[in-house]
CSV table of C-alpha atoms in Angstrom, one decimal:
chain,number,residue,atom,x,y,z
A,1,MET,CA,55.4,218.9,225.4
A,2,GLY,CA,54.1,221.8,227.4
A,3,LYS,CA,55.9,225.1,227.8
A,4,GLU,CA,57.0,224.3,231.3
A,5,LEU,CA,58.7,221.0,230.2
A,6,TYR,CA,60.6,222.9,227.5
A,7,LYS,CA,61.8,225.4,230.2
A,8,THR,CA,62.9,222.4,232.3
A,9,LEU,CA,64.8,220.9,229.4
A,10,PHE,CA,66.2,224.3,228.5
A,11,LEU,CA,67.5,224.9,232.0
A,12,LYS,CA,68.7,221.3,232.5
A,13,PHE,CA,70.9,221.5,229.3
A,14,LEU,CA,72.2,225.1,229.4
A,15,HIS,CA,75.5,223.7,230.5
A,16,HIS,CA,75.7,221.4,227.4
A,17,CYS,CA,78.4,222.9,225.3
A,18,PRO,CA,77.1,222.2,221.8
A,19,LEU,CA,73.7,223.6,222.8
A,20,ARG,CA,75.4,226.8,224.0
A,21,ASP,CA,77.2,226.9,220.6
A,22,VAL,CA,73.9,226.7,218.8
A,23,LEU,CA,72.2,229.3,221.0
A,24,LEU,CA,75.1,231.8,220.8
A,25,TYR,CA,75.5,231.4,217.1
A,26,SER,CA,71.8,231.8,216.4
A,27,GLY,CA,71.6,235.1,218.4
A,28,ASP,CA,69.2,233.6,220.9
A,29,ALA,CA,71.7,233.9,223.7
A,30,GLU,CA,73.9,236.7,225.0
A,31,ILE,CA,76.8,236.8,227.5
A,32,VAL,CA,76.4,239.3,230.3
A,33,ALA,CA,78.8,240.1,233.1
A,34,CYS,CA,77.4,240.3,236.6
A,35,GLY,CA,80.1,239.9,239.2
A,36,ASP,CA,81.1,236.5,238.0
A,37,GLU,CA,80.5,235.9,234.3
A,38,MET,CA,77.0,234.6,233.6
A,39,THR,CA,75.3,233.4,230.5
A,40,THR,CA,71.6,234.4,230.0
A,41,TYR,CA,69.3,233.2,227.3
A,42,ARG,CA,66.2,234.8,225.9
A,43,LEU,CA,63.4,232.3,226.0
A,44,GLY,CA,60.8,232.2,223.3
A,45,LYS,CA,62.7,231.7,220.0
A,46,ALA,CA,65.5,230.0,222.0
A,47,LEU,CA,63.1,227.3,223.1
A,48,MET,CA,62.4,226.5,219.5
A,49,VAL,CA,66.1,226.3,218.8
A,50,VAL,CA,66.4,223.9,221.8
A,51,ARG,CA,63.6,221.7,220.5
A,52,GLU,CA,65.2,221.4,217.1
A,53,PHE,CA,68.6,220.8,218.6
A,54,PHE,CA,67.3,217.8,220.7
A,55,LYS,CA,65.7,216.3,217.6
A,56,THR,CA,69.1,215.9,216.1
A,57,ILE,CA,71.0,214.3,219.0
A,58,ASP,CA,70.5,211.3,221.3
A,59,GLU,CA,71.4,210.7,225.0
A,60,GLU,CA,74.8,209.1,224.1
A,61,ASP,CA,75.8,212.2,222.2
A,62,LEU,CA,74.9,214.4,225.2
A,63,VAL,CA,77.0,212.3,227.6
A,64,ALA,CA,80.0,212.0,225.2
A,65,THR,CA,80.1,215.7,224.2
A,66,ARG,CA,79.8,216.8,227.8
A,67,ARG,CA,82.6,214.5,228.8
A,68,ASP,CA,84.8,215.8,225.9
A,69,CYS,CA,84.0,219.4,227.0
A,70,GLU,CA,85.1,218.7,230.5
A,71,ASN,CA,88.3,216.9,229.4
A,72,ASP,CA,89.2,219.8,227.1
A,73,GLY,CA,89.3,222.3,230.0
A,74,GLY,CA,85.6,223.1,230.5
A,75,GLU,CA,83.1,225.2,228.8
A,76,GLU,CA,85.2,228.3,228.5
A,77,ALA,CA,87.9,226.4,226.7
A,78,TYR,CA,85.3,224.7,224.5
A,79,MET,CA,83.8,228.1,223.5
A,80,MET,CA,87.2,229.7,222.9
A,81,LYS,CA,88.2,226.8,220.7
A,82,ARG,CA,85.2,227.4,218.6
A,83,GLY,CA,85.8,231.1,218.3
A,84,PHE,CA,82.9,232.3,220.5
A,85,TRP,CA,85.1,234.0,223.1
């Protein structure tokens, strides 16, 4: 895959809670406040983390975990539950 495709995958799945967990835990993401709370990610190493992450999951996992995240009160609740916030 080319770099642009990785950026597309990266941006498409930023909302995916387990991926956010992986990026935040690995130190390749940081939370910044800018009016509303926003999450920004450093590209580069983070793209390698994303590539490895997607090697370990399939589409059903993506759908199921996203649905679980939404049912549990959204991403903030998901992250708090796992001790990130």
